[in-house]
Short mmCIF file of C-alpha atoms and ligand atoms in Angstrom, two decimals:
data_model
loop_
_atom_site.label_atom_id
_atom_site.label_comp_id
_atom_site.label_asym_id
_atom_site.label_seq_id
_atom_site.Cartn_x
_atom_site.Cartn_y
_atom_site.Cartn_z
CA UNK A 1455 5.93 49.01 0.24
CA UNK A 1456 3.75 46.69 -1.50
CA UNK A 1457 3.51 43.72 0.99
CA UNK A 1458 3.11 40.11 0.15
CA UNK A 1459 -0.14 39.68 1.58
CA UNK A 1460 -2.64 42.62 3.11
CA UNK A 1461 -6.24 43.13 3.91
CA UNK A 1462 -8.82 45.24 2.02
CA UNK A 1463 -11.38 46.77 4.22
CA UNK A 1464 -14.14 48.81 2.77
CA UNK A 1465 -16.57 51.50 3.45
CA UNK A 1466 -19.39 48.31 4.20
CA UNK A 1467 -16.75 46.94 6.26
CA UNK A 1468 -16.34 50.23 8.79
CA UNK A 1469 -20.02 50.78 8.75
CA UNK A 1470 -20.65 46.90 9.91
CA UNK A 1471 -18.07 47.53 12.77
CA UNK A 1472 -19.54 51.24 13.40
CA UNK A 1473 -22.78 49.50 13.56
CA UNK A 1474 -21.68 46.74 15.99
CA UNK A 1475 -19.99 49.43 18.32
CA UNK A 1476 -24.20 50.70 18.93
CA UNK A 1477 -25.54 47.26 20.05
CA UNK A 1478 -26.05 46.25 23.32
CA UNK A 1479 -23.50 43.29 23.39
CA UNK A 1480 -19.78 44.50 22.80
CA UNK A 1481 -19.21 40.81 23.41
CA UNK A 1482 -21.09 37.23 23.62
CA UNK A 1483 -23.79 39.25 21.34
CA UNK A 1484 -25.56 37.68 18.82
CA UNK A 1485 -23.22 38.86 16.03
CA UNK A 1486 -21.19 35.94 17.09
CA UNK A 1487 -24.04 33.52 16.44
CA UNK A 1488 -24.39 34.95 12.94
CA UNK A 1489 -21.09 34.65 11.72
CA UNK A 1490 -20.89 31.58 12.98
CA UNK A 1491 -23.64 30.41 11.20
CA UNK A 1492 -22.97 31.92 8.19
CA UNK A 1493 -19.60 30.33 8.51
CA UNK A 1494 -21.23 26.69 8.78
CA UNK A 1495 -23.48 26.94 5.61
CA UNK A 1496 -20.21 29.23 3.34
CA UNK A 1497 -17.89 25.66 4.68
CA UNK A 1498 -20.82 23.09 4.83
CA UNK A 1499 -19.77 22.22 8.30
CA UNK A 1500 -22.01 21.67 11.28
CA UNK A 1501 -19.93 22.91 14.27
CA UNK A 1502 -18.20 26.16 13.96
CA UNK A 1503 -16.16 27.80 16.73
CA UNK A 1504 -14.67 31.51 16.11
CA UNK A 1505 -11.77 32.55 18.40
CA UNK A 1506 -9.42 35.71 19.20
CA UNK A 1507 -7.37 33.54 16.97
CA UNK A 1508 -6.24 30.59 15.15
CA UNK A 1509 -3.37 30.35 17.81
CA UNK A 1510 -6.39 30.02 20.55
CA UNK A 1511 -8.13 27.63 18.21
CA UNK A 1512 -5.45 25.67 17.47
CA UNK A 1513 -4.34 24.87 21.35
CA UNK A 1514 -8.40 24.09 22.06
CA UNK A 1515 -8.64 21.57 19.32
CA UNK A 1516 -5.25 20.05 20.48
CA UNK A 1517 -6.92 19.82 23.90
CA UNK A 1518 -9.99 18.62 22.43
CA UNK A 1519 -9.09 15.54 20.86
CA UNK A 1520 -6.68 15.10 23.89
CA UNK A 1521 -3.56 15.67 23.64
CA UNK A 1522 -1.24 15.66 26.43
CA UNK A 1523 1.97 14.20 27.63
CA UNK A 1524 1.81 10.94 26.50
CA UNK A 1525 1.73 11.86 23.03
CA UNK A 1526 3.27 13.31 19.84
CA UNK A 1527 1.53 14.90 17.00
CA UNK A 1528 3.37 14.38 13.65
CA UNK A 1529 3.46 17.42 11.89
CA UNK A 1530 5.61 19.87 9.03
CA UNK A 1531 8.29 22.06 9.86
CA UNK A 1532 7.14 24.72 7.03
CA UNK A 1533 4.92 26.51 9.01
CA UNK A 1534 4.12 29.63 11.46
CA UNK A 1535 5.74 28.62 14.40
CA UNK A 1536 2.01 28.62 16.59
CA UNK A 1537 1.61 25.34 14.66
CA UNK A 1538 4.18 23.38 17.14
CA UNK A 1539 3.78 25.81 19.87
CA UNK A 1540 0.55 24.90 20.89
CA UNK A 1541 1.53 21.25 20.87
CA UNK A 1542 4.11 21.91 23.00
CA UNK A 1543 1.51 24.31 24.80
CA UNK A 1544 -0.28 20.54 25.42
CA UNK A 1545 2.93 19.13 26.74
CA UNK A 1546 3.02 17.09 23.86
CA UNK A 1547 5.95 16.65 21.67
CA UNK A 1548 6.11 17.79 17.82
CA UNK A 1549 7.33 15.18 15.19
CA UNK A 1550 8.09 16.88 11.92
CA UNK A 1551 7.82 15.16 8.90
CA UNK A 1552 9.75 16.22 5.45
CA UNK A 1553 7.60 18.50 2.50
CA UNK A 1554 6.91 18.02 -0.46
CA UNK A 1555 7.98 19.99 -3.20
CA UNK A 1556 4.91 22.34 -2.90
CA UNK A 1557 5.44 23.16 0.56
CA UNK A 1558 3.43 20.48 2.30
CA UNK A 1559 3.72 17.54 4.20
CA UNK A 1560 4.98 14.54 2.51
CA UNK A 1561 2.28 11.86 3.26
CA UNK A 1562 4.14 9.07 1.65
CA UNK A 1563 6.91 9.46 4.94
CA UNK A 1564 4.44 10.24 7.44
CA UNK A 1565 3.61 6.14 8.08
CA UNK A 1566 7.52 5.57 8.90
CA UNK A 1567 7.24 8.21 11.48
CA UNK A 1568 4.21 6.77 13.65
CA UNK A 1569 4.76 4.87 16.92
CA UNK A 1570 2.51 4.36 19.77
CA UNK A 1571 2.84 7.31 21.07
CA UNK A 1572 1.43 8.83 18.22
CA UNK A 1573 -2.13 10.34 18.68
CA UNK A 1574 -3.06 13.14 15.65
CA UNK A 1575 -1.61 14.56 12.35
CA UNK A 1576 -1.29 18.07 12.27
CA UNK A 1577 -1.18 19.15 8.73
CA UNK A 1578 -0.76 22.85 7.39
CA UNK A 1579 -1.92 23.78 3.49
CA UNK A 1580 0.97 25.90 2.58
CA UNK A 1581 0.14 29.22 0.67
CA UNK A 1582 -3.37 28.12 0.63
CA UNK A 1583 -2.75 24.88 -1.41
CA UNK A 1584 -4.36 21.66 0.56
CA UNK A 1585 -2.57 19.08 1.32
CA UNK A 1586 -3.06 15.40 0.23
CA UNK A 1587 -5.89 14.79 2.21
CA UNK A 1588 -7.44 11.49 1.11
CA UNK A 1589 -4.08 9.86 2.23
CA UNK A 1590 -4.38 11.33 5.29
CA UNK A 1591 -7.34 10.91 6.28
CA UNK A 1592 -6.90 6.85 5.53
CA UNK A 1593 -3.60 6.79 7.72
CA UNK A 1594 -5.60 8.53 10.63
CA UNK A 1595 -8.22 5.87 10.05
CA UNK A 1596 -5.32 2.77 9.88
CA UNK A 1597 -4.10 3.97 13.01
CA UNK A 1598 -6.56 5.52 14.86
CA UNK A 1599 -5.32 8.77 14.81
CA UNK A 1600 -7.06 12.31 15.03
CA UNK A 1601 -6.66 14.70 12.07
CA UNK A 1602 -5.96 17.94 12.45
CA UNK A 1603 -6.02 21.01 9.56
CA UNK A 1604 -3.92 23.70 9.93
CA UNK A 1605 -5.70 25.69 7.21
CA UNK A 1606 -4.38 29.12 8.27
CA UNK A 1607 -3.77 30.42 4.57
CA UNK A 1608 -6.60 28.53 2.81
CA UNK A 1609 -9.82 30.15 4.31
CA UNK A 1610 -12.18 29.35 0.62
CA UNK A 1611 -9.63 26.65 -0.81
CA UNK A 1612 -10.87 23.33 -2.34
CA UNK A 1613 -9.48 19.68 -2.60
CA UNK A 1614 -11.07 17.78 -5.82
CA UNK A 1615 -14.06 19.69 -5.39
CA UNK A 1616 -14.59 20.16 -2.01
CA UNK A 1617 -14.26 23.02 0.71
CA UNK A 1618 -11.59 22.89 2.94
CA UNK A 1619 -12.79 22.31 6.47
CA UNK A 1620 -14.76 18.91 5.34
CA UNK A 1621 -11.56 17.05 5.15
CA UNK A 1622 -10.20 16.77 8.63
CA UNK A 1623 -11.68 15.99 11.75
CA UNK A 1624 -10.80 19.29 12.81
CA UNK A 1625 -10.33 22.39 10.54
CA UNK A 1626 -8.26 25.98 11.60
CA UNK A 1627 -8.59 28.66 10.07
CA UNK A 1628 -6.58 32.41 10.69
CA UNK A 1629 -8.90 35.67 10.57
CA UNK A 1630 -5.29 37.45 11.55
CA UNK A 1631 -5.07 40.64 8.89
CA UNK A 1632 -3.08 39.17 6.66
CA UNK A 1633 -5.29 36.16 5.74
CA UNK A 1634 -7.67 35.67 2.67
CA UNK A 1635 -10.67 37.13 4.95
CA UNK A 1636 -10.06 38.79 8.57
CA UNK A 1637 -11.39 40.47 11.23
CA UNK A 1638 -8.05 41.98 12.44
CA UNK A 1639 -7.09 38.89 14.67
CA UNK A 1640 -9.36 35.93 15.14
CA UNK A 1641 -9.48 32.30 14.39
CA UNK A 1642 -12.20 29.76 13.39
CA UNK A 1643 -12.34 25.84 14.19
CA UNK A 1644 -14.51 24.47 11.81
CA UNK A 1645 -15.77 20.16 12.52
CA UNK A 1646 -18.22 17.42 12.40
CA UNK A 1647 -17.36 16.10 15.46
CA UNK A 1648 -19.99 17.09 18.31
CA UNK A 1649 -16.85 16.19 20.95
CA UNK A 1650 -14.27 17.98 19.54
CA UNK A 1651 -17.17 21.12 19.64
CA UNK A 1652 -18.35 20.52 23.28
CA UNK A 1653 -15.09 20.47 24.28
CA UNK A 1654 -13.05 23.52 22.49
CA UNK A 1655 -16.46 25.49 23.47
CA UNK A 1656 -15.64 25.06 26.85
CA UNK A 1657 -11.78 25.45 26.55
CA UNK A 1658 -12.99 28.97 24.65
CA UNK A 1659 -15.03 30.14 27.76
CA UNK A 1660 -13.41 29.42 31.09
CA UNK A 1661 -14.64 25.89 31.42
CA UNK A 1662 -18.13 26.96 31.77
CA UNK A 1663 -21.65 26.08 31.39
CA UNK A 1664 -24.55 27.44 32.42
CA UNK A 1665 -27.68 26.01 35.13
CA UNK A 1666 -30.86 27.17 36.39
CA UNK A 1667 -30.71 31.36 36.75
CA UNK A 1668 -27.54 32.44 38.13
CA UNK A 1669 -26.35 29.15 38.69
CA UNK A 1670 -23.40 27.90 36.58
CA UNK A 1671 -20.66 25.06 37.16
CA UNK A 1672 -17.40 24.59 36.00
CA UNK A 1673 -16.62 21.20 34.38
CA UNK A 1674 -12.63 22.24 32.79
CA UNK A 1675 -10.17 24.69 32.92
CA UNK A 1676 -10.35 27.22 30.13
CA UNK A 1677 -9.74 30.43 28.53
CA UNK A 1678 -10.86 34.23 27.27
CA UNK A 1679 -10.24 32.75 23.85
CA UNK A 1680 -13.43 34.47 22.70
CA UNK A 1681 -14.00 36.74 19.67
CA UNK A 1682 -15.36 40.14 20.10
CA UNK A 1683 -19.14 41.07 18.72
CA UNK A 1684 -16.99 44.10 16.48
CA UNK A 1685 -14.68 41.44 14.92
CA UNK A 1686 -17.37 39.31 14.17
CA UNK A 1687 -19.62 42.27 12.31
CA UNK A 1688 -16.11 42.59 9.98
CA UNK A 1689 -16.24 38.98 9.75
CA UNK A 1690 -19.85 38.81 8.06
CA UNK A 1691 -19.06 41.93 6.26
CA UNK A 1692 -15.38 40.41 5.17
CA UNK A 1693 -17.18 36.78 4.02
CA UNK A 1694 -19.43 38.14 1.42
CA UNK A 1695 -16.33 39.08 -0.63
CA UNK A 1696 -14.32 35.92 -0.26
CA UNK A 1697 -14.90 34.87 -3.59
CA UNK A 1698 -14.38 38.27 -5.30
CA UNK A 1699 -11.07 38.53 -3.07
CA UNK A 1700 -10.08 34.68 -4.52
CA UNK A 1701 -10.75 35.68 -8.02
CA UNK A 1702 -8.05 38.65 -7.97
CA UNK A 1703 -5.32 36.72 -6.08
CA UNK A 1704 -6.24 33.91 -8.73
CA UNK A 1705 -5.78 36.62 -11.31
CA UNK A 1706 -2.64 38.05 -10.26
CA UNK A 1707 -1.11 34.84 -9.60
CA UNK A 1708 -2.01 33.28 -13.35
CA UNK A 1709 -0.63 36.45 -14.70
CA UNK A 1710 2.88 36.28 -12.97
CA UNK A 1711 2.94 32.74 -13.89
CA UNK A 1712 3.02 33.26 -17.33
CA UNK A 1713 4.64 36.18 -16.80
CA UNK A 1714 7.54 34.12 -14.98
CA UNK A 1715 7.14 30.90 -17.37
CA UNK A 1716 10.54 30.55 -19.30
CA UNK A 1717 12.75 32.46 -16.79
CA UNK A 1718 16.46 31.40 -15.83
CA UNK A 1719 16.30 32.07 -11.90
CA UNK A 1720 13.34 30.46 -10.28
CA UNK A 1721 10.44 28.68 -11.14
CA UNK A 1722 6.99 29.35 -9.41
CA UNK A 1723 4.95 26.79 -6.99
CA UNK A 1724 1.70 28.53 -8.67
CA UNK A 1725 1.91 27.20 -12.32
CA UNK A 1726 2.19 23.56 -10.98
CA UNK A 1727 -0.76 22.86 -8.33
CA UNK A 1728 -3.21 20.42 -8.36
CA UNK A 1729 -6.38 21.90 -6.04
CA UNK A 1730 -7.64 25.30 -6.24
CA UNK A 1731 -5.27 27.25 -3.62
CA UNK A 1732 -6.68 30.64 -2.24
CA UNK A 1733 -2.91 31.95 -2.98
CA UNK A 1734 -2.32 33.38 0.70
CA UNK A 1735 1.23 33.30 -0.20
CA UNK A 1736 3.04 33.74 -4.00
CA UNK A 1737 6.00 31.63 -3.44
CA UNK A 1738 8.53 32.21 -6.06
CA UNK A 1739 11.12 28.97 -5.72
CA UNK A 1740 15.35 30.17 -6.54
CA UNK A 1741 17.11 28.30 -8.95
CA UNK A 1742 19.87 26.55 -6.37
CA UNK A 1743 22.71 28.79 -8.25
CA UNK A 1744 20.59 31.63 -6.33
CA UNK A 1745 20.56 30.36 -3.24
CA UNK A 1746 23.41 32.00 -1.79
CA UNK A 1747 22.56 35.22 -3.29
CA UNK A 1748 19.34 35.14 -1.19
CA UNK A 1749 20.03 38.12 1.24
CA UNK A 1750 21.54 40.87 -1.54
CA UNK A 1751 17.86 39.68 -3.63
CA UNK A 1752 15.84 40.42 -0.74
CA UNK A 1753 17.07 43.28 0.20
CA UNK A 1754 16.95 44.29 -3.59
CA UNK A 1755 13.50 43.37 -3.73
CA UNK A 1756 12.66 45.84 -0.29
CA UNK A 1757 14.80 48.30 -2.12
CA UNK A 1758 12.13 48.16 -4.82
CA UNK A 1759 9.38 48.47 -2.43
CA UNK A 1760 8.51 45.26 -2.80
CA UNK A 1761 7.52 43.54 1.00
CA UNK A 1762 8.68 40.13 0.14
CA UNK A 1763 9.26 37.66 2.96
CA UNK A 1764 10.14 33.89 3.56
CA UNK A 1765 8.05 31.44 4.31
CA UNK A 1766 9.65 29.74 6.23
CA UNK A 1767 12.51 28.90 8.62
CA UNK A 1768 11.86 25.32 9.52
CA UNK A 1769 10.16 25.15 13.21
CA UNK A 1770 12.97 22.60 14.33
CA UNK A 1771 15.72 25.32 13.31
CA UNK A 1772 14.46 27.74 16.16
CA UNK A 1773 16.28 27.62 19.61
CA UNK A 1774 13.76 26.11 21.28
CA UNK A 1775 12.93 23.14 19.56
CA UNK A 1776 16.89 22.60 18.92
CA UNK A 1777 16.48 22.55 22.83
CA UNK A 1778 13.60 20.04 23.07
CA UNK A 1779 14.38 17.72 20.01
CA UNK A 1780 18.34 17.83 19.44
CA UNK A 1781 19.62 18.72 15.67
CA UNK A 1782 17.34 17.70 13.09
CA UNK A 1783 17.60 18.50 9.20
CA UNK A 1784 14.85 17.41 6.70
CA UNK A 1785 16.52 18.07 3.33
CA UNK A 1786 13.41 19.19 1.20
CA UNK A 1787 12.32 21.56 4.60
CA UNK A 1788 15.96 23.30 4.61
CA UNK A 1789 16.07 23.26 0.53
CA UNK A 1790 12.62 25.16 0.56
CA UNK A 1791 13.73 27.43 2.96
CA UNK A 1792 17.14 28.51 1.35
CA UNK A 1793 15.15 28.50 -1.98
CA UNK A 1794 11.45 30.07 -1.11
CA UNK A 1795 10.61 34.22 -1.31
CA UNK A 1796 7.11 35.06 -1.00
CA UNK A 1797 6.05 38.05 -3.75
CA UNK A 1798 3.02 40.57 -3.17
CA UNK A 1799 0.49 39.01 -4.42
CA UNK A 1800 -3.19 40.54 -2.96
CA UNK A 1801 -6.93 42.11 -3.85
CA UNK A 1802 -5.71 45.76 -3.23
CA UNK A 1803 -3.45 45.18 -6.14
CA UNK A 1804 -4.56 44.74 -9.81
CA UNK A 1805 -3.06 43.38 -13.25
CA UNK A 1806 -1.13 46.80 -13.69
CA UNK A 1807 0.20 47.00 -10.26
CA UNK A 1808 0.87 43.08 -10.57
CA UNK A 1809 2.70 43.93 -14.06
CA UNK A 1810 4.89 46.39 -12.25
CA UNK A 1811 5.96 44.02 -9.59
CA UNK A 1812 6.87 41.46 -12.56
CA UNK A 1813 9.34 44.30 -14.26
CA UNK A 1814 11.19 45.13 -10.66
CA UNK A 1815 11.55 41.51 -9.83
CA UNK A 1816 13.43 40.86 -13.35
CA UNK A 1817 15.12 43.70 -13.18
CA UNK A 1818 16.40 42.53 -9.75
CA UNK A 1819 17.21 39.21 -11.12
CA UNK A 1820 19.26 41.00 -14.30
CA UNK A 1821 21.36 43.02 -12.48
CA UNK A 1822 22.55 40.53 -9.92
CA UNK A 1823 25.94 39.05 -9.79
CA UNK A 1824 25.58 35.01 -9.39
CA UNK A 1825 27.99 34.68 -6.26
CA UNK A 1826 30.48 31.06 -5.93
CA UNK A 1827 29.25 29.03 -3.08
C1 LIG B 2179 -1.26 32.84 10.69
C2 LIG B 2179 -1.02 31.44 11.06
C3 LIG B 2179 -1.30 30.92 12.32
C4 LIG B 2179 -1.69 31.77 13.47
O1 LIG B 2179 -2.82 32.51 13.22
P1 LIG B 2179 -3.25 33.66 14.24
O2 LIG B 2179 -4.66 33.93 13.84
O3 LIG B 2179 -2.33 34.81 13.99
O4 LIG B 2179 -3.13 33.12 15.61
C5 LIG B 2179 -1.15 29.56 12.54
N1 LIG B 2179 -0.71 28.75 11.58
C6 LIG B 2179 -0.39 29.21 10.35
C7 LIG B 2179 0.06 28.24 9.31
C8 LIG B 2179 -0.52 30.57 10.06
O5 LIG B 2179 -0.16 31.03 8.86
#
């Protein structure tokens, strides 16, 4: 199977983890300090937090700019789930907002959808790709709200010319295998904001902070949300190639455009963006005539060995949230779904193994029978 998205790991890589398995500190070593550093000056960020993961990051920063009961976060249904869970995780509610037709949140509805209760926006750059974040960042500021990134996919991704991670008050990122740059599972909050720091730094380490000796006090409840000294020797070794891994998914992903350009069954959400997306994800877009032969293309596609996936099932569509927020449909969320597949598209592939992906995906597309809805 070639999957949609997969890590490289090299023989540098296993020799910086082999390494980091001799020192001293398994854990809270000063390997964490490094990446972390080297993580502030690659983003041009001042406070940088890793974590076991970006699920772990995600519920600190929540917690960190205070979220709680008496609040909602507004935020899209086209995301991983951990998203909404860990504002739920708060005891806050999630308000989701309709997409765009790139995948991410429409900030042009997001206004209507603010009431008192309202205390952060909770954005998500889908496949990599930011979101709108000048409009954003000037509704938080109208009404005082806290934004948050959900930059999962778009570890190295730029808006007009700047990093991702500047734009927010708070910035996640996902270290989890699959993402541009990991270190098997680990997450990274990146901010300005010395609060929002103090605050998820205690969250990540049981509330704790240290006094004179052995003396220590406890000033919050918190978490083993920490990332291990090993994980964060892949991390260093994993950031030196970010931009060499970028180039190749950029490569791959401008060939299959124009390798894709003037076909009948779906157009692509690559050849159309505005910022420079780290292309986490390859979302090819069905024609709606395809829609309802979704399930005999996918499992075409496997048959091929290709490892697509869908990206994906709106958050309020899952039991749970049906539970907590009644029915809700948000017509450009459930038109993505039916319509989105996610093609490999990765640096352990290359223009020839990219080529062959085009031919079975065509091929696919040629032999199927358009069904009646
Ligand atoms: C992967 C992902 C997460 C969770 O990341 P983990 O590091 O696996 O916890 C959260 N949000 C989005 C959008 C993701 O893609």
């Amino acid at each position: 199977m070639n999957p949609y998205s997969t890590q490289l790991i090299e023989e540098d890589d296993k020799k910086a983890v082999l390494h980091a398995l001799s020192s001293p500190h398994l854990t809270q070593g000063a390997l964490i300090e490094e990446f972390e550093t080297k993580l502030s000056e690659y983003l041009g960020i001042k406070y940088i937090l890793v974590f076991n993961s970006a699920t772990s990051a995600l519920y600190a920063t929540y917690k960190a700019i205070g979220l709680d009961a008496n609040h909602h976060a507004l935020t899209s249904p086209i995301s991983f789930v951990a998203t909404a869970n860990m504002i739920l995780e708060c005891g806050s509610l999630p308000i989701f907002c309709d997409i765009k037709r790139d995948g991410n949140i429409n900030e042009n509805l997001i206004e209507s959808l603010i009431t008192p209760q309202t205390k952060a926006i909770v954005s998500v750059d889908y496949a990599g790709n930011s979101v709108e974040a000048q409009s954003i960042q000037s509704i938080c500021k109208k009404y005082n709200l806290a934004f948050v990134s959900d930059s999962s996919h778009a570890f190295g991704g730029e808006y007009h010319q700047q990093k991702i991670g500047t734009l927010a008050d708070a910035t996640i990122f996902s270290l989890h295998a699959i993402k541009p740059i990991t270190t098997a599972e680990g997450g990274i909050l990146a901010t300005n904001n010395s609060a929002i720091y103090e605050q998820a730094k205690l969250i990540r380490s049981h509330g704790v902070i240290k006094k004179k000796l052995w003396n220590t006090d406890v000033i919050t409840s918190g978490f083993n949300f920490r990332m291990t000294d090993l994980q964060a020797a892949l991390g260093i070794s994993q950031l030196k190639k970010i931009q060499r891994f970028l180039n190749i998914r950029e490569e791959i992903a401008q060939f299959y455009d124009k390798a894709f350009i003037s076909n009948p069954y779906f157009f692509t959400l690559h050849q159309n963006l505005l910022h420079k997306t780290t292309n986490h994800l390859y979302p090819i877009i069905l024609a709606p005539e395809f829609w309802c032969s979704k399930e005999e293309l996918f499992k075409n596609l496997q048959q091929e060995g290709l490892g697509v996936q869908v990206h994906y099932k709106p958050i309020y569509e899952f039991s749970l949230y049906r539970q907590i927020l009644g029915e809700i449909e948000l017509p450009n969320a459930r038109d993505f779904y039916r319509a989105e597949i996610s093609i490999p598209c990765h640096q352990k592939m290359n223009l020839n193994t990219a080529k062959e992906t085009v031919d079975k995906i065509l091929r696919v597309f040629e032999k199927l029978k358009i069904c009646k809805e």
